[in-house]
Structure formats: structure tokens, C-alpha cells
CSV table of C-alpha atoms and ligand atoms in Angstrom, one decimal:
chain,number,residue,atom,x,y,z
A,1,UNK,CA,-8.3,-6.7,20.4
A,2,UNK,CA,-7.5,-6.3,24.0
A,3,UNK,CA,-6.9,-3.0,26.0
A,4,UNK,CA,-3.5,-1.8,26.1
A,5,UNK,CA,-0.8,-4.9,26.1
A,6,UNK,CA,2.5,-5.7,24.6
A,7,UNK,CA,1.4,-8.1,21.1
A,8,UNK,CA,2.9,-11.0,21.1
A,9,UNK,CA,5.5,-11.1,18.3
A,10,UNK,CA,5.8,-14.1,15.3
A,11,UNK,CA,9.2,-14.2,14.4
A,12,UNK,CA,8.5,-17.4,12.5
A,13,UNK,CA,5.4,-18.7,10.0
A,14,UNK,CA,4.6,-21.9,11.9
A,15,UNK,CA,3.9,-19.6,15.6
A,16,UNK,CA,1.9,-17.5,13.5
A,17,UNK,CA,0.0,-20.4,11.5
A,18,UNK,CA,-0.8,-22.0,15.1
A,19,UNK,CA,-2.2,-18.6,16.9
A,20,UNK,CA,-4.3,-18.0,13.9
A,21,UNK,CA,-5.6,-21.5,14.0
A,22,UNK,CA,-6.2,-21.2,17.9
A,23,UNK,CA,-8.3,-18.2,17.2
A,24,UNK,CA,-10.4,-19.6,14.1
A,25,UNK,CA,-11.1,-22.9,16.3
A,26,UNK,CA,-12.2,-20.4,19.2
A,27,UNK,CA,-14.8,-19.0,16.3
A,28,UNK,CA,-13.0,-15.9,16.5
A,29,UNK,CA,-12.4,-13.7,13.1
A,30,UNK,CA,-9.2,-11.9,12.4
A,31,UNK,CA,-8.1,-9.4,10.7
A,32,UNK,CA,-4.5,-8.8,9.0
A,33,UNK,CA,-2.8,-5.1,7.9
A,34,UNK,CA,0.0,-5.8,6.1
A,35,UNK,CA,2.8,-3.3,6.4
A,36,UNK,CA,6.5,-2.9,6.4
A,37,UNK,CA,6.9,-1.1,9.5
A,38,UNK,CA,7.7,2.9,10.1
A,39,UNK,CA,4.1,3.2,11.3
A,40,UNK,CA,2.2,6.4,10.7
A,41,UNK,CA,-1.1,8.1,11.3
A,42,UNK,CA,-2.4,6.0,8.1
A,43,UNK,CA,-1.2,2.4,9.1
A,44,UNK,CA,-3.0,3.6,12.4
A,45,UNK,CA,-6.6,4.3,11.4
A,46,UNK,CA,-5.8,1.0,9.1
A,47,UNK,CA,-5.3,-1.2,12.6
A,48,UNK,CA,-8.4,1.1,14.4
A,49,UNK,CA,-10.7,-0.2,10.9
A,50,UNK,CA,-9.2,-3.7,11.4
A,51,UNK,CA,-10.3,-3.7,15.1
A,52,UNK,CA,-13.6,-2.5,13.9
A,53,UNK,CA,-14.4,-5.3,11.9
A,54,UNK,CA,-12.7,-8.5,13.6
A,55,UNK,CA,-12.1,-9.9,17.2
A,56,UNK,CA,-8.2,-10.1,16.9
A,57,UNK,CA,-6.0,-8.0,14.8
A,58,UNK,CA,-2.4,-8.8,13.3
A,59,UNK,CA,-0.2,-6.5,12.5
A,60,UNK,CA,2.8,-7.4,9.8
A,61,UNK,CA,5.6,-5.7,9.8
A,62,UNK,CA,8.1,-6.9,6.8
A,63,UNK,CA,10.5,-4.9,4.7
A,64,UNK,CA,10.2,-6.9,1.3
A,65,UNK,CA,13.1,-7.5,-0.4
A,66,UNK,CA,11.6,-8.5,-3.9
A,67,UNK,CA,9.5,-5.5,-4.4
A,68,UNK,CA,12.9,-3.1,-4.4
A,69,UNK,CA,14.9,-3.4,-7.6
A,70,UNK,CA,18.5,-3.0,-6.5
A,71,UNK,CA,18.6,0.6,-7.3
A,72,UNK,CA,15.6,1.6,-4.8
A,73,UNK,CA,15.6,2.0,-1.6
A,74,UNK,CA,15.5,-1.3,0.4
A,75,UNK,CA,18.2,-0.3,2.8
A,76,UNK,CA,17.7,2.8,3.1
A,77,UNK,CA,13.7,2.3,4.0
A,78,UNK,CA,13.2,3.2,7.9
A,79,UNK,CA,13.3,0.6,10.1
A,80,UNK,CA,11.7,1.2,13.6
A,81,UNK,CA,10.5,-1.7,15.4
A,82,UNK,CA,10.4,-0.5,18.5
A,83,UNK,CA,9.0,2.5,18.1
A,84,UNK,CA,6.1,0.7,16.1
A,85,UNK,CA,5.6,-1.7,18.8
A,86,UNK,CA,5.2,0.4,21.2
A,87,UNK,CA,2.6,2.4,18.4
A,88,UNK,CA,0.6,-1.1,18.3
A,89,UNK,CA,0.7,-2.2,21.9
A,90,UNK,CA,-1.0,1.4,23.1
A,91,UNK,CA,-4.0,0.0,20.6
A,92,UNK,CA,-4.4,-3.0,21.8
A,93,UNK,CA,-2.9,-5.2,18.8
A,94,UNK,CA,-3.1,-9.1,19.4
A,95,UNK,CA,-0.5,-10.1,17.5
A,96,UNK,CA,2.6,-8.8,15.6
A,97,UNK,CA,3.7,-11.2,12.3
A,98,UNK,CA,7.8,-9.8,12.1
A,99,UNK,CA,9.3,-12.5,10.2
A,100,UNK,CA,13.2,-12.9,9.3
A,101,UNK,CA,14.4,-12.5,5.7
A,102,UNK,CA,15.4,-15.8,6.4
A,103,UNK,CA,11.9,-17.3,7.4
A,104,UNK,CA,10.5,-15.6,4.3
A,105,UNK,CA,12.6,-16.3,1.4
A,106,UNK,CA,14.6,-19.8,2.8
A,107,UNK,CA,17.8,-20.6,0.9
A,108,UNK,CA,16.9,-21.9,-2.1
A,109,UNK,CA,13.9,-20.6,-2.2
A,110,UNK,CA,12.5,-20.4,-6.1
A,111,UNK,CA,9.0,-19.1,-6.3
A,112,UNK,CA,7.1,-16.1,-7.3
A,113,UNK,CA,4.0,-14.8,-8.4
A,114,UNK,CA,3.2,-13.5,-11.7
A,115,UNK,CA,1.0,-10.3,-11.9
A,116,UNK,CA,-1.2,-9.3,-15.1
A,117,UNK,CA,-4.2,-7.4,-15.5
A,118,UNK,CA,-4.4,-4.3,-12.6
A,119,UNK,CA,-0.6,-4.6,-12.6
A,120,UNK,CA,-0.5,-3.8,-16.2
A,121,UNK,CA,1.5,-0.1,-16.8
A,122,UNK,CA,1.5,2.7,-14.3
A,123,UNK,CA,3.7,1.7,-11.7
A,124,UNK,CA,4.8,-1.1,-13.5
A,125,UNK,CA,6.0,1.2,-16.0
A,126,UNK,CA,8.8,2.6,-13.5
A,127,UNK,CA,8.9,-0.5,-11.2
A,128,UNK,CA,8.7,-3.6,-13.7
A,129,UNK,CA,9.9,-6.1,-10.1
A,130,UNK,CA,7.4,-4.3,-8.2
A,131,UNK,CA,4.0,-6.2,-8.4
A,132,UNK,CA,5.8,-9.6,-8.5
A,133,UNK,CA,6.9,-9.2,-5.5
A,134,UNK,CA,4.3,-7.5,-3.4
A,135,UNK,CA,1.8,-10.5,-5.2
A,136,UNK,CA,4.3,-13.4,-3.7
A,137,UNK,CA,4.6,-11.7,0.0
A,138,UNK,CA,1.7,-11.2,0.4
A,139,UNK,CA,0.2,-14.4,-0.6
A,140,UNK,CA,3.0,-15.6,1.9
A,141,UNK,CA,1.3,-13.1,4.3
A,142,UNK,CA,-2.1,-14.5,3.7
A,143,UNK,CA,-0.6,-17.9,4.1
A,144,UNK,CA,1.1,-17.6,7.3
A,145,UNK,CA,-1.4,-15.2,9.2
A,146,UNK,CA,-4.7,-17.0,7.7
A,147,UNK,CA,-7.1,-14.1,8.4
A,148,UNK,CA,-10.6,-13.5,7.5
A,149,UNK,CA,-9.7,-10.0,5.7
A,150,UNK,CA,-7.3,-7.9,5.0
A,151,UNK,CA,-7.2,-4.6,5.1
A,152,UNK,CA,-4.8,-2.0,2.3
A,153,UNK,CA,-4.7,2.0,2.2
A,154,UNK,CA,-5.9,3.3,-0.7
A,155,UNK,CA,-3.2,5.3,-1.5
A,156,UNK,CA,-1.1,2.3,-3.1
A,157,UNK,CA,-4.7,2.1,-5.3
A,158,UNK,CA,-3.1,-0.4,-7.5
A,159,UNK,CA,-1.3,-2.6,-5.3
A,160,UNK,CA,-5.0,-2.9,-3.7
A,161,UNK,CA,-6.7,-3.6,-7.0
A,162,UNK,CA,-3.5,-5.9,-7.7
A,163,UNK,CA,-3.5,-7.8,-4.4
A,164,UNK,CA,-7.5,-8.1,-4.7
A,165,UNK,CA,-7.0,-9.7,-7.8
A,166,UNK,CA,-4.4,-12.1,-6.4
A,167,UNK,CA,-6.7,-13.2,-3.8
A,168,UNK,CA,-9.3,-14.1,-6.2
A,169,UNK,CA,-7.3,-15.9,-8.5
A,170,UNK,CA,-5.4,-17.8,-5.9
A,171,UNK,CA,-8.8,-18.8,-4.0
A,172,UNK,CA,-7.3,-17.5,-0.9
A,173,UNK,CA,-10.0,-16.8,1.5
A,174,UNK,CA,-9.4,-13.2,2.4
A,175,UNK,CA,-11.5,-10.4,2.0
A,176,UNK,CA,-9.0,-7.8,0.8
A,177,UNK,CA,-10.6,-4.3,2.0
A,178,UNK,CA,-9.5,-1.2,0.8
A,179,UNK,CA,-9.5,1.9,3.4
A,180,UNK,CA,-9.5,5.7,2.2
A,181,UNK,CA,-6.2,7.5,1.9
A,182,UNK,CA,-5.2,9.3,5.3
A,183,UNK,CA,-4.2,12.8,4.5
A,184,UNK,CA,-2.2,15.2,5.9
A,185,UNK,CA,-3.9,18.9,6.9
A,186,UNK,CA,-2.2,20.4,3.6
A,187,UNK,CA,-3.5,17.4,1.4
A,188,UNK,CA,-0.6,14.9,1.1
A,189,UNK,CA,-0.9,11.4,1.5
A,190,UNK,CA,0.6,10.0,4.8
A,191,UNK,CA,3.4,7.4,3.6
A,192,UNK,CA,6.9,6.5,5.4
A,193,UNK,CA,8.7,7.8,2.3
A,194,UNK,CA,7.6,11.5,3.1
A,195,UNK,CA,10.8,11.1,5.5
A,196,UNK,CA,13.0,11.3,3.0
A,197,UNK,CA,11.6,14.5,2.1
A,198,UNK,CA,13.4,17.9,3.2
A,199,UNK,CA,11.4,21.0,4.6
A,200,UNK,CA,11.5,22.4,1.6
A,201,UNK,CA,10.3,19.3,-0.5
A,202,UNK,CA,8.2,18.9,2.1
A,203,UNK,CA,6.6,22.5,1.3
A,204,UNK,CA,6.0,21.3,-2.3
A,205,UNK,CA,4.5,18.1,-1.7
A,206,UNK,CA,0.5,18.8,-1.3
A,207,UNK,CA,1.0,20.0,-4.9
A,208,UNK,CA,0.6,16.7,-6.1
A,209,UNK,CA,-2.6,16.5,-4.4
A,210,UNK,CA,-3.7,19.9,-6.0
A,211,UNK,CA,-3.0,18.7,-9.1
A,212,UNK,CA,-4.8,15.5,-9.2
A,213,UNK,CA,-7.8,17.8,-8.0
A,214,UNK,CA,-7.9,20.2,-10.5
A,215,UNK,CA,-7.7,17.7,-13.2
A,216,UNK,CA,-10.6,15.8,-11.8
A,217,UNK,CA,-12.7,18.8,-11.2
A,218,UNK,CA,-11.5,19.3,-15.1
A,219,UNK,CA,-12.6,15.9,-16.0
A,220,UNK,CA,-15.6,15.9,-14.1
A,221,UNK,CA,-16.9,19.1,-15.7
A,222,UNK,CA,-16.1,17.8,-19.0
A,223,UNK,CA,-13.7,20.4,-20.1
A,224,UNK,CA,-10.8,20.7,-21.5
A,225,UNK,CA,-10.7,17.5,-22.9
A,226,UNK,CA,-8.9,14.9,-20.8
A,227,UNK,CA,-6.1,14.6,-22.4
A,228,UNK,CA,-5.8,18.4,-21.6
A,229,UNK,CA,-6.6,18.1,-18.1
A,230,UNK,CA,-4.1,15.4,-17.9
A,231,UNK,CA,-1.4,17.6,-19.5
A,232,UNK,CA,-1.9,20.5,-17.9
A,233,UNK,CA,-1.3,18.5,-14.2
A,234,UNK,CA,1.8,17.2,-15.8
A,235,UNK,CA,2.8,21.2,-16.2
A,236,UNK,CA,1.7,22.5,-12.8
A,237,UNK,CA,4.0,19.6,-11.6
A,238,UNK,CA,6.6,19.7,-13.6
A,239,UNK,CA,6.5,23.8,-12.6
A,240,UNK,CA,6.5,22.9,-9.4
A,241,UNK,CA,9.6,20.9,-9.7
A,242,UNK,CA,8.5,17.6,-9.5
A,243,UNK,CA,9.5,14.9,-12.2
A,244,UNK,CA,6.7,13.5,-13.3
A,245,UNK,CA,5.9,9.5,-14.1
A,246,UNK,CA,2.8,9.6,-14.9
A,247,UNK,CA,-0.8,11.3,-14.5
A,248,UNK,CA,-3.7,9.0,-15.5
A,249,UNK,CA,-7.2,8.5,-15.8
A,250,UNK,CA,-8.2,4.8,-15.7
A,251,UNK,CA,-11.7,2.3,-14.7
A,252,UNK,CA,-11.3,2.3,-11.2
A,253,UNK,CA,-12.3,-1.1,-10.6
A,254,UNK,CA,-9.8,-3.0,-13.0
A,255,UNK,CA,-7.4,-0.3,-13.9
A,256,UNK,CA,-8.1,-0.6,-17.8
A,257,UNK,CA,-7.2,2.5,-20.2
A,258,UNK,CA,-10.5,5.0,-20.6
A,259,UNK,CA,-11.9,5.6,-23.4
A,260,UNK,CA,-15.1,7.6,-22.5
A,261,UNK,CA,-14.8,9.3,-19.5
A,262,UNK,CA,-18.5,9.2,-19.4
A,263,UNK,CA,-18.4,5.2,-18.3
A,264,UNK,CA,-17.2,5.1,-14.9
A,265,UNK,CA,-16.3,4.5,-12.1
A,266,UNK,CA,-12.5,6.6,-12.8
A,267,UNK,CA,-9.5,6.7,-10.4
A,268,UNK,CA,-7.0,9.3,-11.5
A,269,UNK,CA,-3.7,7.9,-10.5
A,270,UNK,CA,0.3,9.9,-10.5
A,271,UNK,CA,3.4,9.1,-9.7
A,272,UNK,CA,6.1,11.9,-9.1
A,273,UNK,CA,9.4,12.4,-7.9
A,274,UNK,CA,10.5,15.1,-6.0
A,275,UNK,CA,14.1,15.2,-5.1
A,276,UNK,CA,15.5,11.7,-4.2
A,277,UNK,CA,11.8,10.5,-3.1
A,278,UNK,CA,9.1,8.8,-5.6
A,279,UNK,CA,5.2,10.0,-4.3
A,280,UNK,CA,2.0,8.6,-5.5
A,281,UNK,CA,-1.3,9.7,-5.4
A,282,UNK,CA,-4.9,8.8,-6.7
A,283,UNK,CA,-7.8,9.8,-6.4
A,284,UNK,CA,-11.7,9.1,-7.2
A,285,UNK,CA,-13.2,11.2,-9.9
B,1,PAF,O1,2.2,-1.4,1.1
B,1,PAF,C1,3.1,-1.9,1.7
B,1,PAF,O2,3.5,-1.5,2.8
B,1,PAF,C2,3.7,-3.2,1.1
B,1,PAF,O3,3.8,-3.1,-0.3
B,1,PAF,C3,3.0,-4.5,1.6
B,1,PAF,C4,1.6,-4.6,1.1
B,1,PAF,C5,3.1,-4.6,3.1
B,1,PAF,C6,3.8,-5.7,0.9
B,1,PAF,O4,5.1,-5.7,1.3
């Protein structure tokens, strides 16, 4: 990365293909963190990792139409370019990938990924378009930006494991890294959907944190049973107000059902809603 400086912006997949080849030619690695704009602290320490680990750093910023099923929230999602340019430039980004619809999905365009394993349930229970489409842009992202790895919050835990997955069955040669969950003081995961919340959901919010905590602690100590534990989250949140999608307990590596909680490695995974905004959560057990 270099010290402060304006990126230079890719508007289009063939200026993007050409700096990323300059770069690899020059022996230089890069590093890609996908995002669809509406930077916060969490897409931040996501670019300061990528900086970490390569010599130049892209930043894509892409509000994806085919993950949003016509009843979400596609035009509603916050759009602030400027404000995250100016977010990337003051760390020294190299380059910004900010395609067009038009340069992703072309007229005619007829393609798309299909997702199995990881992307089996949970969110796909609630959001059967979603993995589909996050699989296709960002194999489109890996295309056009060709960099060494790529790095995903953990907080989206199954898009990670999904995307991962994608990588490896493609052959693309990315390493796709995951990076802990940034948090807020009171517990709740940093996303750009917590704008939607008001103060008062706002208030609420770390309780899905809370919850996910105490059932682990539950889990880890082996009583109640988990499908207790589980439960019993599901009625702190639902007492809290929250309408709950799920709470589960699942391999943390590929996302399977548990059977013995004994066999690890676990991720407890939920999904909420709280007023008009949908929050997720995970966390290691
Ligand atoms: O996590 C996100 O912001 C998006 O799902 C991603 C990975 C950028 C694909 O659009």
C-alpha cells in the first residue's frame, strides 16, 4: 500500500484485470476485501489485515443485485462512495474495484453459480437467492481483481465457509482468509445494516451477542443439553423482542448438523430480526 493517496478507481473489469497483471509481473502480491461499500470500523481492520499480508491492496465496493430477493433491501442498502473513498485513501488503499451494474451483469448475461454443501440451511433457510449470488460475484470478483488472497469478516461465517468452498471447487487461486468479527464496546457485530436500526433497537441489539454466549458457555459446560441451551437463547430473544430465525450449533469447518457436541470444532450461528433489520451472529464454542 502507499501512504495516504486517492486509489485509483476500476470502473470497468478489463482496467482492473490489467493493474492486477502489472502488479503480479512486478512480483508484487495482492490482496482483495470484497465489500459493498458503507465502510465501517470492521471493513477497516479487514483493509489494515489485507495491508498486513500483501504489497497492494484492493478494495471492492459493489452493491450485488443477485444476492437481494426483490423483497430485501437492495435499494434501500446505503450507498456512500464518497465518504468510503475518502475512508480508503486516508489508509493508503492502491486500488478501488467499483464496477457498474452494467459491467457486472451485461445484457444478456445468463450465468450463475450453484452453491451446496456450507450453503446448505441457515441462511439459506430465509434467503434461498442468497448464496447463488454472493458465489457468482464473487467468483466475478476473483476474476476481475486476480489477487493472491482474499480476505472475509467472520461475522457472515457462512458466506466465508461458502465462498472458501467456491474457491476450491472452482480452482481459483485465492487464499480466502477469514478475519475475527469486529465488535462494538456493548458486544454487537459492526455491519452496515445496524443503520437501519433505531436508538432504541439499537439498545437491544448486543442481546443477540449475550445470547449466543450464554448458550455456548451452556454448551461448553455440558449442561442443559443442547437442545436446551439452544431453546432457551431462542427465549431470551424472543423476550427481548427480537424475531428469531434461527440459533444453531453446527461443525465449524463445513457447517454440517452436530450430533455430539463433544467432536468439534463448533460455531454457534443466529439470525434475528429486530424491527425492519435482519442481524447475524456467530460465534466459536
Ligand atoms: O459480505 C458482503 O459484503 C457481500 O456479501 C460480498 C462478499 C461483498 C459479496 O457481494
Amino acid at each position: 500500500m502507499r501512504d495516504e493517496t486517492i486509489p485509483t478507481i476500476h470502473r470497468g473489469i478489463a482496467g482492473m484485470q490489467h493493474q492486477s497483471a502489472v502488479w503480479r509481473a512486478a512480483g508484487l502480491k495482492s490482496a482483495l476485501v470484497p465489500t459493498m461499500g458503507a465502510l465501517h470500523e470492521g471493513h477497516l481492520d479487514l483493509v489494515r489485515t489485507a495491508s498486513a499480508a500483501a504489497d497492494r491492496v484492493v478494495v471492492s465496493i459493489f452493491v450485488n443485485p443477485t444476492q437481494f430477493a426483490p423483497t430485501e433491501d437492495f435499494a434501500a442498502y446505503p450507498r456512500e462512495e464518497a465518504a468510503d473513498l475518502a475512508k480508503l485513501a486516508a489508509l493508503g488503499v492502491d486500488a478501488v474495484f467499483a464496477p457498474t451494474i452494467a459491467e457486472m451483469y451485461p445484457d444478456g448475461y445468463a450465468t450463475r453459480i450453484v452453491v451446496d454443501g456450507p450453503a446448505r440451511g441457515l441462511e439459506s433457510d430465509s434467503r434461498p437467492h442468497f448464496f447463488g449470488g454472493v458465489a457468482t460475484v464473487v467468483a466475478k470478483l476473483f476474476i476481475s481483481c486476480a489477487p493472491d488472497i482474499a480476505i472475509f469478516g467472520e461475522k457472515d461465517y457462512q458466506q466465508l465457509l461458502v465462498v472458501r468452498r467456491m474457491g476450491a471447487d472452482l480452482g481459483l487461486p485465492v487464499d480466502v482468509v477469514g478475519f475475527p468479527t469486529v465488535r462494538a464496546a456493548d458486544g454487537l457485530a459492526l455491519s452496515s445494516r445496524n443503520a437501519y436500526l433505531s436508538p432504541e433497537e439499537r439498545s437491544v441489539a448486543p442481546r443477540l451477542h449475550a445470547a449466543l454466549q450464554a448458550a455456548a458457555a451452556a454448551i461448553r459446560a455440558g449442561k442443559p443439553p443442547v437442545p436446551d441451551a439452544l431453546a432457551a437463547a431462542e427465549r431470551d430473544l424472543d423476550d427481548a423482542g427480537f424475531a428469531v430465525d434461527y440459533v444453531a450449533l453446527r461443525n465449524a469447518d463445513t457447517l454440517a448438523e452436530v450430533s455430539d457436541p463433544r467432536a468439534g470444532p463448533l460455531r454457534l450461528l443466529a439470525a434475528a430480526r429486530l424491527g425492519r433489520t435482519r442481524l447475524i451472529d456467530n460465534i466459536a464454542v
